[in-house]
Coordinates of C-alpha atoms and ligand atoms in Angstrom, one line a residue:
P219 CA 48.5 -55.8 236.2
N220 CA 50.6 -53.6 234.0
D221 CA 48.2 -50.7 234.2
P222 CA 50.0 -47.6 235.3
A223 CA 49.3 -46.8 238.9
W224 CA 46.5 -44.2 239.5
W225 CA 49.1 -41.6 240.8
T226 CA 51.0 -41.6 237.5
N227 CA 48.7 -38.9 236.2
A228 CA 47.8 -37.4 239.6
V229 CA 48.7 -33.9 241.0
V230 CA 49.2 -33.4 244.7
Y231 CA 48.5 -30.2 246.6
Q232 CA 50.3 -29.6 249.9
I233 CA 48.6 -27.7 252.7
Y234 CA 50.6 -26.3 255.6
P235 CA 47.6 -26.0 258.0
R236 CA 48.8 -23.2 260.3
S237 CA 49.2 -20.9 257.3
F238 CA 46.3 -21.9 255.1
A239 CA 43.1 -20.3 256.5
D240 CA 42.0 -19.3 260.1
S241 CA 38.3 -20.0 260.8
T242 CA 38.4 -19.5 264.6
G243 CA 39.9 -16.0 264.8
D244 CA 43.1 -16.9 266.7
G245 CA 45.5 -15.9 263.9
V246 CA 46.5 -19.5 263.2
G247 CA 45.2 -21.6 260.3
D248 CA 43.0 -24.6 261.1
I249 CA 40.9 -27.4 259.7
G250 CA 37.7 -25.2 259.6
G251 CA 39.7 -22.9 257.3
I252 CA 40.6 -25.7 255.0
I253 CA 37.0 -26.9 254.8
E254 CA 36.0 -23.4 253.8
H255 CA 38.3 -23.6 250.8
L256 CA 37.8 -27.1 249.4
D257 CA 36.2 -25.7 246.2
H258 CA 39.5 -23.8 245.5
L259 CA 41.2 -27.2 245.4
A260 CA 38.5 -28.9 243.3
E261 CA 38.6 -26.0 240.8
L262 CA 42.4 -26.3 240.5
G263 CA 41.7 -30.0 239.7
V264 CA 44.2 -31.6 242.2
D265 CA 43.7 -35.3 243.0
V266 CA 45.4 -35.5 246.4
V267 CA 46.0 -33.3 249.4
W268 CA 49.1 -33.8 251.5
L269 CA 48.4 -32.3 254.9
S270 CA 51.3 -31.2 257.1
P271 CA 51.0 -32.4 260.7
I272 CA 47.8 -31.6 262.7
Q273 CA 48.3 -34.1 265.5
Q274 CA 48.9 -33.0 269.1
S275 CA 52.3 -31.2 269.4
P276 CA 54.0 -28.5 271.5
Q277 CA 54.9 -26.9 268.2
F278 CA 58.7 -26.5 268.6
D279 CA 59.0 -27.4 265.0
N280 CA 55.5 -26.4 263.9
G281 CA 54.0 -29.8 264.4
Y282 CA 56.9 -32.0 263.3
D283 CA 57.3 -32.9 267.0
I284 CA 54.3 -35.0 267.7
S285 CA 53.2 -35.8 271.3
D286 CA 50.0 -37.8 270.5
Y287 CA 49.8 -39.5 267.1
R288 CA 46.1 -40.3 267.3
R289 CA 44.7 -37.0 268.4
I290 CA 44.1 -33.8 266.4
D291 CA 45.7 -30.9 268.2
E292 CA 42.9 -28.6 269.5
M293 CA 44.7 -25.6 267.9
F294 CA 43.7 -27.1 264.5
G295 CA 40.2 -28.2 265.5
T296 CA 38.2 -31.3 266.6
E297 CA 38.1 -35.0 265.6
E298 CA 34.7 -34.3 264.1
Q299 CA 36.1 -31.5 261.9
F300 CA 38.9 -33.8 260.7
D301 CA 36.3 -36.4 259.6
L302 CA 34.3 -33.6 257.9
L303 CA 37.4 -32.5 256.1
L304 CA 38.1 -36.1 254.9
Q305 CA 34.5 -36.5 253.8
G306 CA 34.6 -33.1 252.0
L307 CA 37.7 -34.1 250.1
H308 CA 36.5 -37.6 249.2
E309 CA 33.1 -36.1 248.0
R310 CA 35.2 -34.0 245.5
G311 CA 37.2 -37.0 244.4
I312 CA 40.3 -35.8 246.3
R313 CA 42.4 -38.1 248.4
L314 CA 44.1 -37.2 251.7
I315 CA 47.6 -38.3 252.7
M316 CA 48.8 -37.5 256.2
D317 CA 52.3 -36.4 257.2
L318 CA 54.0 -39.4 259.0
V319 CA 56.7 -38.1 261.4
V320 CA 58.2 -41.3 262.8
N321 CA 62.0 -40.7 262.6
H322 CA 61.4 -38.9 265.9
T323 CA 58.7 -37.9 268.4
S324 CA 58.1 -34.9 270.5
N325 CA 60.0 -35.0 273.9
E326 CA 56.5 -34.6 275.4
Y327 CA 55.4 -37.9 273.8
P328 CA 54.6 -40.2 276.8
G329 CA 56.9 -42.9 275.5
F330 CA 59.9 -40.5 275.7
Q331 CA 58.9 -39.3 279.1
S332 CA 59.0 -42.9 280.3
S333 CA 62.2 -43.7 278.4
R334 CA 64.1 -40.7 279.9
S335 CA 62.8 -41.3 283.5
S336 CA 65.3 -44.1 284.3
R337 CA 67.9 -46.3 282.8
T338 CA 65.7 -49.3 283.7
S339 CA 62.5 -47.9 282.1
P340 CA 60.9 -50.6 280.0
K341 CA 60.9 -48.0 277.2
R342 CA 64.5 -46.9 277.6
D343 CA 65.6 -48.6 274.4
R344 CA 62.9 -46.9 272.3
Y345 CA 65.3 -44.0 271.9
W346 CA 69.0 -43.6 271.5
W347 CA 70.7 -43.2 274.9
R348 CA 74.5 -43.2 275.3
D349 CA 77.1 -42.5 278.0
A350 CA 79.4 -39.5 277.8
R351 CA 82.4 -40.0 275.5
P352 CA 85.1 -42.1 277.3
G353 CA 87.6 -39.8 279.2
F354 CA 85.0 -37.0 279.6
E355 CA 82.8 -36.0 282.6
P356 CA 79.1 -36.4 281.8
G357 CA 77.6 -33.0 280.9
E358 CA 80.9 -31.3 280.2
P359 CA 81.6 -29.7 276.7
G360 CA 82.9 -32.3 274.2
A361 CA 81.5 -35.2 276.2
E362 CA 78.8 -35.8 273.6
P363 CA 78.8 -39.5 272.5
N364 CA 79.8 -38.6 269.0
N365 CA 80.4 -35.4 266.9
W366 CA 77.1 -35.4 264.9
R367 CA 75.6 -32.0 264.4
S368 CA 71.8 -31.3 264.5
F369 CA 70.2 -29.9 261.3
F370 CA 69.0 -27.1 263.5
G371 CA 72.4 -26.2 265.0
G372 CA 74.6 -27.4 267.8
S373 CA 75.1 -31.0 268.8
A374 CA 72.7 -33.8 267.9
W375 CA 72.9 -34.9 271.5
T376 CA 71.4 -33.5 274.7
F377 CA 72.5 -34.4 278.2
E378 CA 69.8 -35.7 280.5
P379 CA 71.0 -35.2 284.1
L380 CA 68.3 -37.5 285.5
T381 CA 70.1 -40.6 284.2
S382 CA 73.5 -38.9 283.4
Q383 CA 73.2 -40.0 279.7
Y384 CA 72.7 -38.3 276.4
Y385 CA 69.9 -38.8 273.9
L386 CA 70.1 -38.4 270.1
H387 CA 68.1 -35.8 268.1
L388 CA 69.0 -35.0 264.5
F389 CA 66.7 -32.0 264.8
T390 CA 65.7 -30.0 267.9
P391 CA 66.3 -31.3 271.4
Q392 CA 62.5 -31.5 271.5
Q393 CA 62.5 -34.1 268.7
P394 CA 64.3 -37.2 270.1
D395 CA 65.0 -39.8 267.5
L396 CA 63.2 -43.2 267.8
N397 CA 65.3 -46.3 267.9
W398 CA 64.0 -48.3 264.9
E399 CA 66.4 -51.2 265.8
N400 CA 63.7 -51.9 268.5
P401 CA 60.9 -54.1 267.1
R402 CA 58.5 -52.6 269.5
V403 CA 59.0 -49.2 268.1
R404 CA 58.4 -50.5 264.6
A405 CA 55.2 -52.4 265.7
K406 CA 53.8 -49.3 267.3
V407 CA 54.4 -47.2 264.2
Y408 CA 52.7 -49.8 262.0
A409 CA 49.7 -50.0 264.4
M410 CA 49.4 -46.2 264.3
M411 CA 49.5 -46.2 260.5
N412 CA 46.9 -48.9 260.3
W413 CA 44.7 -46.8 262.7
W414 CA 44.8 -43.8 260.3
L415 CA 44.1 -45.9 257.2
D416 CA 41.2 -47.5 259.0
R417 CA 40.0 -44.0 259.7
G418 CA 39.8 -43.5 255.9
V419 CA 43.0 -41.6 254.9
D420 CA 44.6 -42.6 251.7
G421 CA 48.3 -42.8 252.5
F422 CA 51.3 -40.9 253.9
R423 CA 54.1 -38.5 253.2
M424 CA 56.9 -39.8 255.3
D425 CA 59.1 -37.3 257.0
V426 CA 62.9 -37.9 256.6
I427 CA 62.0 -41.6 256.3
N428 CA 65.5 -42.5 255.0
F429 CA 66.9 -41.4 258.3
I430 CA 65.2 -44.1 260.4
S431 CA 68.0 -46.7 260.1
K432 CA 71.2 -45.6 261.8
D433 CA 74.5 -47.5 262.1
P434 CA 74.1 -48.7 265.7
A435 CA 77.8 -48.0 266.4
L436 CA 76.9 -44.3 265.8
P437 CA 80.5 -43.5 264.6
D438 CA 81.9 -40.0 264.5
G439 CA 81.4 -38.2 261.2
V440 CA 84.2 -36.3 259.4
V441 CA 84.7 -33.0 261.2
D442 CA 83.3 -30.1 259.1
S443 CA 84.5 -26.5 258.7
S444 CA 83.3 -25.8 262.3
G445 CA 86.2 -27.9 263.5
I446 CA 83.9 -29.2 266.2
W447 CA 81.0 -31.0 264.6
G448 CA 81.1 -34.0 262.2
D449 CA 78.8 -34.9 259.4
G450 CA 77.0 -38.0 260.6
S451 CA 75.0 -38.4 257.4
P452 CA 77.0 -41.5 256.1
Y453 CA 75.7 -43.3 259.2
F454 CA 72.0 -42.3 259.0
V455 CA 71.1 -41.3 255.4
S456 CA 69.6 -44.4 253.8
G457 CA 71.2 -46.5 256.6
P458 CA 72.0 -50.2 256.9
R459 CA 68.5 -51.6 257.4
I460 CA 66.4 -48.9 255.6
H461 CA 65.1 -51.2 252.9
E462 CA 64.3 -54.0 255.4
F463 CA 62.3 -51.5 257.5
L464 CA 60.4 -50.1 254.5
Q465 CA 59.5 -53.5 253.2
E466 CA 58.4 -54.6 256.6
M467 CA 56.3 -51.4 256.9
H468 CA 54.7 -52.1 253.5
R469 CA 53.9 -55.7 254.5
E470 CA 52.5 -54.8 257.9
V471 CA 50.4 -51.8 256.7
F472 CA 49.5 -52.0 253.1
G473 CA 50.1 -55.8 252.4
G474 CA 46.6 -56.9 253.3
R475 CA 44.7 -53.9 251.8
S476 CA 43.2 -53.5 248.4
G477 CA 42.5 -49.8 248.3
Q478 CA 44.3 -47.2 246.2
Y479 CA 46.9 -45.7 248.5
L480 CA 49.9 -43.3 248.0
T481 CA 53.2 -43.3 249.9
V482 CA 55.8 -40.6 249.3
G483 CA 59.0 -40.7 251.2
E484 CA 60.9 -37.5 252.0
T485 CA 64.5 -38.7 251.5
P486 CA 67.1 -36.0 251.9
G487 CA 70.5 -37.0 250.5
A488 CA 69.0 -39.9 248.5
T489 CA 70.8 -40.6 245.2
V490 CA 69.1 -41.7 242.0
E491 CA 70.4 -45.2 242.7
Q492 CA 68.9 -45.3 246.2
A493 CA 65.6 -43.8 244.9
L494 CA 65.4 -46.6 242.3
L495 CA 65.5 -49.1 245.2
F496 CA 63.0 -47.1 247.2
T497 CA 60.5 -46.7 244.3
D498 CA 60.9 -49.8 242.2
A499 CA 57.3 -51.2 242.5
Q500 CA 58.6 -54.8 242.6
R501 CA 60.3 -54.0 245.9
R502 CA 57.2 -52.9 247.7
E503 CA 58.8 -50.0 249.6
L504 CA 57.5 -46.6 248.5
D505 CA 55.6 -45.2 245.5
M506 CA 57.8 -42.2 245.1
V507 CA 60.3 -40.0 247.0
F508 CA 61.2 -36.3 247.4
Q509 CA 64.9 -35.9 246.6
F510 CA 66.9 -32.7 247.3
E511 CA 69.5 -32.5 244.5
H512 CA 67.8 -29.7 242.5
V513 CA 67.1 -27.6 245.6
S514 CA 70.7 -27.7 246.7
L515 CA 72.3 -26.3 243.5
D516 CA 72.2 -22.7 244.7
Q517 CA 73.8 -23.5 248.1
G518 CA 77.5 -23.1 248.8
A519 CA 79.0 -24.2 252.1
G520 CA 75.6 -24.4 253.8
K521 CA 72.0 -23.8 253.1
F522 CA 72.2 -20.0 253.9
D523 CA 75.4 -19.6 251.9
H524 CA 73.9 -18.6 248.5
R525 CA 75.5 -19.1 245.1
P526 CA 73.7 -18.3 241.8
L527 CA 71.9 -21.2 240.1
S528 CA 73.5 -22.5 236.9
L529 CA 70.7 -23.6 234.6
P530 CA 72.9 -26.3 233.0
D531 CA 73.5 -27.8 236.5
L532 CA 69.7 -27.9 237.0
K533 CA 69.1 -29.4 233.6
T534 CA 71.7 -32.1 234.2
S535 CA 70.3 -32.9 237.6
W536 CA 66.7 -33.2 236.4
N537 CA 67.8 -35.2 233.4
R538 CA 69.7 -37.6 235.6
W539 CA 66.5 -38.2 237.7
Q540 CA 64.2 -38.5 234.7
R541 CA 66.5 -41.0 232.9
G542 CA 67.4 -42.8 236.2
L543 CA 63.8 -43.6 237.0
A544 CA 62.5 -44.0 233.4
E545 CA 62.2 -47.8 233.4
K546 CA 61.5 -48.6 237.0
G547 CA 60.6 -46.3 239.9
W548 CA 58.9 -42.9 239.8
N549 CA 59.7 -39.2 240.4
S550 CA 58.0 -36.7 242.6
L551 CA 58.2 -33.3 240.9
Y552 CA 58.5 -30.2 243.2
L553 CA 60.1 -26.8 243.5
N554 CA 58.0 -25.5 246.4
N555 CA 57.1 -26.8 249.9
H556 CA 57.1 -25.6 253.5
D557 CA 60.9 -26.0 253.8
Q558 CA 61.9 -24.3 250.6
P559 CA 61.8 -20.6 249.6
R560 CA 59.3 -19.7 246.9
V561 CA 60.6 -20.5 243.4
V562 CA 59.3 -17.3 241.8
S563 CA 61.6 -15.4 244.1
R564 CA 64.4 -18.0 244.2
F565 CA 64.8 -18.9 240.5
G566 CA 62.4 -16.4 238.8
D567 CA 61.6 -12.7 238.8
D568 CA 59.1 -11.8 241.5
Q569 CA 58.9 -8.1 240.5
Q570 CA 58.6 -7.3 236.8
Y571 CA 57.9 -10.8 235.4
R572 CA 56.2 -12.5 238.4
Y573 CA 53.3 -14.1 236.3
E574 CA 55.7 -15.1 233.5
S575 CA 58.4 -16.6 235.6
A576 CA 56.0 -18.4 238.0
T577 CA 54.2 -20.0 235.0
L578 CA 57.5 -20.8 233.3
W579 CA 58.8 -22.8 236.2
A580 CA 55.4 -24.5 236.6
T581 CA 55.6 -25.6 232.9
L582 CA 59.2 -26.9 233.2
L583 CA 58.2 -28.9 236.3
H584 CA 54.7 -30.2 235.3
L585 CA 55.7 -31.4 231.8
Q586 CA 58.2 -33.8 233.2
R587 CA 57.5 -37.5 233.9
G588 CA 56.5 -37.9 237.5
T589 CA 53.9 -36.7 240.0
P590 CA 53.8 -32.9 240.4
Y591 CA 53.3 -31.3 243.9
I592 CA 51.7 -27.9 244.2
Y593 CA 52.5 -26.1 247.5
Q594 CA 49.8 -23.7 248.8
G595 CA 50.2 -20.3 247.3
E596 CA 52.4 -21.5 244.4
E597 CA 49.2 -21.6 242.2
I598 CA 48.9 -17.8 242.5
G599 CA 52.6 -17.0 242.3
M600 CA 53.1 -16.1 245.9
T601 CA 56.6 -14.8 246.6
N602 CA 59.1 -14.9 249.5
A603 CA 58.2 -13.1 252.7
G604 CA 60.4 -10.0 252.2
F605 CA 61.1 -9.9 255.9
T606 CA 63.6 -7.2 257.0
S607 CA 63.8 -7.8 260.7
I608 CA 64.7 -10.9 262.7
D609 CA 61.5 -10.2 264.8
Q610 CA 59.4 -11.3 261.8
Y611 CA 60.8 -14.8 261.7
R612 CA 59.3 -17.8 263.5
D613 CA 61.1 -20.9 262.2
V614 CA 63.4 -22.6 264.7
E615 CA 65.9 -23.4 262.0
S616 CA 66.1 -19.7 261.0
L617 CA 66.2 -18.4 264.6
N618 CA 69.0 -20.8 265.6
Y619 CA 71.0 -20.0 262.5
F620 CA 70.7 -16.3 263.2
A621 CA 71.9 -16.7 266.8
E622 CA 74.7 -19.1 265.9
A623 CA 76.0 -17.0 262.9
L624 CA 76.1 -13.8 264.9
E625 CA 77.9 -15.6 267.8
Q626 CA 80.5 -16.8 265.2
G627 CA 81.0 -13.1 264.2
M628 CA 79.2 -13.1 260.9
D629 CA 78.0 -9.7 259.6
R630 CA 74.3 -9.2 260.7
E631 CA 73.2 -7.8 257.3
R632 CA 74.8 -10.8 255.6
V633 CA 73.0 -13.2 257.9
L634 CA 69.6 -11.4 257.3
E635 CA 70.3 -11.5 253.6
G636 CA 70.8 -15.3 253.9
L637 CA 67.5 -15.6 255.8
R638 CA 65.7 -13.3 253.3
R639 CA 66.7 -15.7 250.5
M640 CA 66.5 -19.1 252.2
S641 CA 64.5 -19.1 255.4
R642 CA 61.7 -21.7 255.5
D643 CA 59.4 -18.9 256.7
N644 CA 59.4 -17.6 253.1
A645 CA 57.0 -20.5 252.5
R646 CA 55.0 -20.2 255.7
T647 CA 53.5 -16.7 255.5
P648 CA 49.7 -16.8 255.5
M649 CA 48.0 -17.8 252.3
Q650 CA 46.9 -14.7 250.4
W651 CA 43.1 -15.1 249.6
T652 CA 42.0 -11.5 249.1
A653 CA 43.3 -7.9 249.1
G654 CA 41.4 -7.4 252.3
E655 CA 42.8 -7.1 255.9
H656 CA 45.3 -9.9 256.7
A657 CA 44.9 -11.1 253.1
G658 CA 41.6 -12.8 254.0
F659 CA 43.6 -15.4 256.0
S660 CA 42.3 -14.3 259.4
E661 CA 40.2 -11.7 261.2
V662 CA 43.2 -10.9 263.5
E663 CA 46.9 -10.4 263.3
P664 CA 48.3 -13.8 262.1
W665 CA 51.0 -15.8 263.9
I666 CA 53.5 -14.7 261.3
P667 CA 53.4 -11.5 259.2
V668 CA 51.6 -11.6 255.8
A669 CA 53.9 -10.8 252.8
A670 CA 53.6 -7.1 252.0
N671 CA 52.5 -7.7 248.4
Y672 CA 49.2 -9.3 249.4
P673 CA 47.0 -6.5 248.0
A674 CA 48.3 -7.4 244.5
V675 CA 49.1 -11.1 245.0
N676 CA 46.0 -13.0 246.2
V677 CA 43.6 -15.6 245.0
E678 CA 40.7 -13.2 244.3
T679 CA 42.9 -10.7 242.2
D680 CA 44.7 -13.5 240.4
R681 CA 41.6 -15.4 239.4
A682 CA 40.1 -12.2 238.0
A683 CA 43.2 -11.3 236.1
E684 CA 43.6 -11.7 232.3
Q685 CA 46.9 -13.5 233.0
S686 CA 46.0 -15.7 236.0
V687 CA 48.6 -18.0 237.5
F688 CA 45.8 -20.1 238.9
G689 CA 44.2 -20.4 235.5
Y690 CA 47.5 -21.5 234.0
Y691 CA 48.1 -24.2 236.7
R692 CA 44.6 -25.4 236.1
E693 CA 45.5 -25.9 232.4
L694 CA 48.7 -27.8 233.4
V695 CA 46.7 -30.1 235.7
R696 CA 44.1 -30.7 232.9
L697 CA 46.9 -31.5 230.4
R698 CA 48.3 -34.1 232.8
H699 CA 44.9 -35.7 233.3
E700 CA 44.1 -35.8 229.6
S701 CA 47.4 -36.8 228.1
D702 CA 49.2 -40.1 228.6
L703 CA 52.1 -38.6 226.7
V704 CA 52.5 -36.1 229.5
S705 CA 52.1 -38.7 232.3
L706 CA 54.0 -41.6 230.8
G707 CA 56.0 -40.4 227.8
D708 CA 59.8 -40.6 227.6
F709 CA 61.9 -37.6 228.6
H710 CA 64.6 -36.3 226.3
L711 CA 66.7 -33.2 227.4
L712 CA 67.8 -30.9 224.5
D713 CA 70.7 -28.5 224.4
P714 CA 71.9 -29.3 227.9
G715 CA 74.7 -26.7 227.9
H716 CA 72.6 -23.7 226.9
P717 CA 72.8 -21.1 229.7
T718 CA 69.2 -19.9 229.5
L719 CA 67.2 -22.1 227.2
F720 CA 65.5 -25.1 228.9
A721 CA 64.2 -27.4 226.2
Y722 CA 63.1 -31.0 226.3
K723 CA 60.9 -33.5 224.4
R724 CA 58.4 -36.0 225.6
T725 CA 57.6 -39.0 223.3
L726 CA 55.1 -41.8 223.5
G727 CA 54.5 -43.9 220.3
D728 CA 54.0 -41.5 217.5
Q729 CA 53.1 -38.6 219.8
A730 CA 55.7 -36.0 220.8
L731 CA 55.7 -32.7 222.7
L732 CA 58.4 -30.1 222.7
V733 CA 58.7 -27.9 225.8
L734 CA 60.6 -24.6 225.5
G735 CA 61.5 -22.3 228.3
N736 CA 63.4 -19.0 228.4
V737 CA 64.9 -19.0 231.9
S738 CA 65.8 -15.3 231.7
G739 CA 64.5 -11.8 231.5
A740 CA 66.0 -11.3 228.1
E741 CA 64.6 -12.2 224.6
L742 CA 66.0 -15.5 223.4
G743 CA 66.4 -16.8 219.8
V744 CA 65.0 -20.3 219.3
P745 CA 67.5 -22.7 217.7
S746 CA 66.2 -23.4 214.1
D747 CA 65.7 -27.1 214.7
L748 CA 63.2 -26.3 217.6
E749 CA 60.9 -23.9 215.7
A750 CA 58.3 -26.5 214.5
G751 CA 55.1 -27.6 216.2
S752 CA 51.6 -26.3 217.0
L753 CA 51.1 -24.5 220.3
V754 CA 49.4 -26.6 223.0
L755 CA 49.9 -24.1 225.8
G756 CA 52.0 -21.0 226.5
N757 CA 52.3 -18.4 229.2
Y758 CA 52.0 -15.4 226.9
P759 CA 48.6 -14.1 225.5
D760 CA 49.5 -14.9 221.9
A761 CA 51.7 -17.5 220.1
G762 CA 54.4 -14.9 219.4
D763 CA 57.3 -15.3 217.0
R764 CA 58.4 -19.0 216.7
H765 CA 62.0 -17.9 216.2
L766 CA 62.0 -15.9 219.5
L767 CA 61.1 -16.6 223.1
R768 CA 60.1 -13.5 225.2
P769 CA 61.3 -13.0 228.8
W770 CA 60.4 -16.0 230.9
E771 CA 58.3 -17.4 228.1
A772 CA 57.2 -21.1 228.2
R773 CA 55.8 -22.9 225.1
I774 CA 54.4 -26.4 224.9
L775 CA 54.4 -27.5 221.2
D776 CA 52.8 -30.6 219.6
I777 CA 55.5 -31.9 217.3
S778 CA 54.0 -35.4 216.7
Ligands
TEU1019 O1 62.5 -31.9 256.7 C1 63.7 -32.6 256.8 C2 64.7 -31.8 256.1 O2 65.5 -32.4 255.4 C3 64.7 -30.4 256.2 O3 64.7 -30.0 257.6 C4 65.8 -29.8 255.5 O4 67.0 -30.5 256.0 C5 65.9 -28.4 255.9 O5 64.6 -27.8 255.9 C6 66.8 -27.7 255.0 O6 66.8 -26.4 255.3 C7 61.5 -32.5 257.4 C8 60.3 -31.6 257.5 O7 59.9 -31.3 256.1 C9 60.7 -30.3 258.2 O8 59.7 -29.3 258.1 C10 61.1 -30.7 259.6 O9 61.6 -29.5 260.3 C11 62.1 -31.8 259.6 O10 61.9 -32.9 258.7 C12 62.1 -32.4 261.0 O11 60.9 -33.1 261.2

């Protein structure tokens, strides 16, 4: 049928469970805490919850290292509580998608323990094992099978003395990569996915799913500035068999089902062309993908090497993705998640114009064509952590970077500045519910410090305020639900070169909306050809002067 899919006017809310709400008093968020706040999600109006991993894990990468795919980790609660959560969401008309982490498992996953135990283990080939590089002694520096670097620092290979071979891990050594060339690996993943769908969940967010197909020759990458490590990404980003595997997964898991599901692939490094192949509905691969172009524009040599965002670069990038997936395929729309610093601090003004800049970026994102994702805390304008000491950080990526950068002689203050801006912990501080102790997240000291501004920035205070970020997000969600122009209209970027004006149109038949954003803390004159229209929604208390945009002002105008 040509009816647009149900998710074309849906909004997804991401919960990072360990930082959402603690109901057991151990300082870590849990399922009971989520159940206590289901009405918060229903009042926001979201249609889907994406839940970051809650399966059994030793937590080297906060649950993205799974040791039992069919068991809830007791730190998050019981199997019964999970079923209560699912029921509580479904009762409110909200779907639940799980985080599918199948590029790698935990090193404590029984299958890996068997695989590593001997070269003749029946499960040896479920992971990537290789001999030392020819001419090198096993275990000696430089003997790694190739020069790929892990995303979290160091080599992507770890030597296992037990069998005198190395195993591949694109992330931590506790996250060995699964060998998807092995049909048994694929069959086990599909069986596990079917098990979760049979339990009643509504789909999956798929962790680095475009990394699962590697070039089996595992060639060296081009050596990077380190002079030691190579960039292996040409050999595992959207690799040789990725579309074959995704189409097989779709057949084996969703093919025989009639329900309304959602699959969203996290595809770092994916281009518009590749995303078209991933999300063209005729190809039966994925419904949509998370791409990383717009969240790389403020990065120099590496993630922690900051360069100021150029707005024209962002407009160009978003326009490329809007136009590229206009006819076929579908965009995910996000600026925040558990891996990204908070946008109000990153691209806005989290001091003087926190409300205005948070709601401006929300407008510019939510009025595009695609499915918007709201990350916990974004709906009240939560800011970066503001950490000043390395002792406050928890994220393995940040801690490894700190150690490595200091070892390479980088200035400590500069390294801390890089973390202050870009650490993933900026998104992982406890959800700020009230102005009370520990921001109402927990009765005890949380696993990671609460951001210092919680007395002013919290759900209770925000929802009682004249200018409520939550209230504004609720209007954006309502607009998407009520307007097919917002969900399905064409996207037309205006004035691409303007350094601080972000303006675009949406058109559908004889309907048209004009979105204006002043991405700056200074007043901005509105070009005369953009002054018309009746205000649909704005982030200032009054309509203001149509010739002028106030600092961080957003205006949605009906120009039909
Ligand atoms: O993220 C993959 C990924 O691309 C990020 O690690 C990104 O490269 C990095 O955060 C940039 O700083 C997924 C999960 O979202 C992330 O939390 C996990 O750490 C990672 O995969 C491994 O599972």
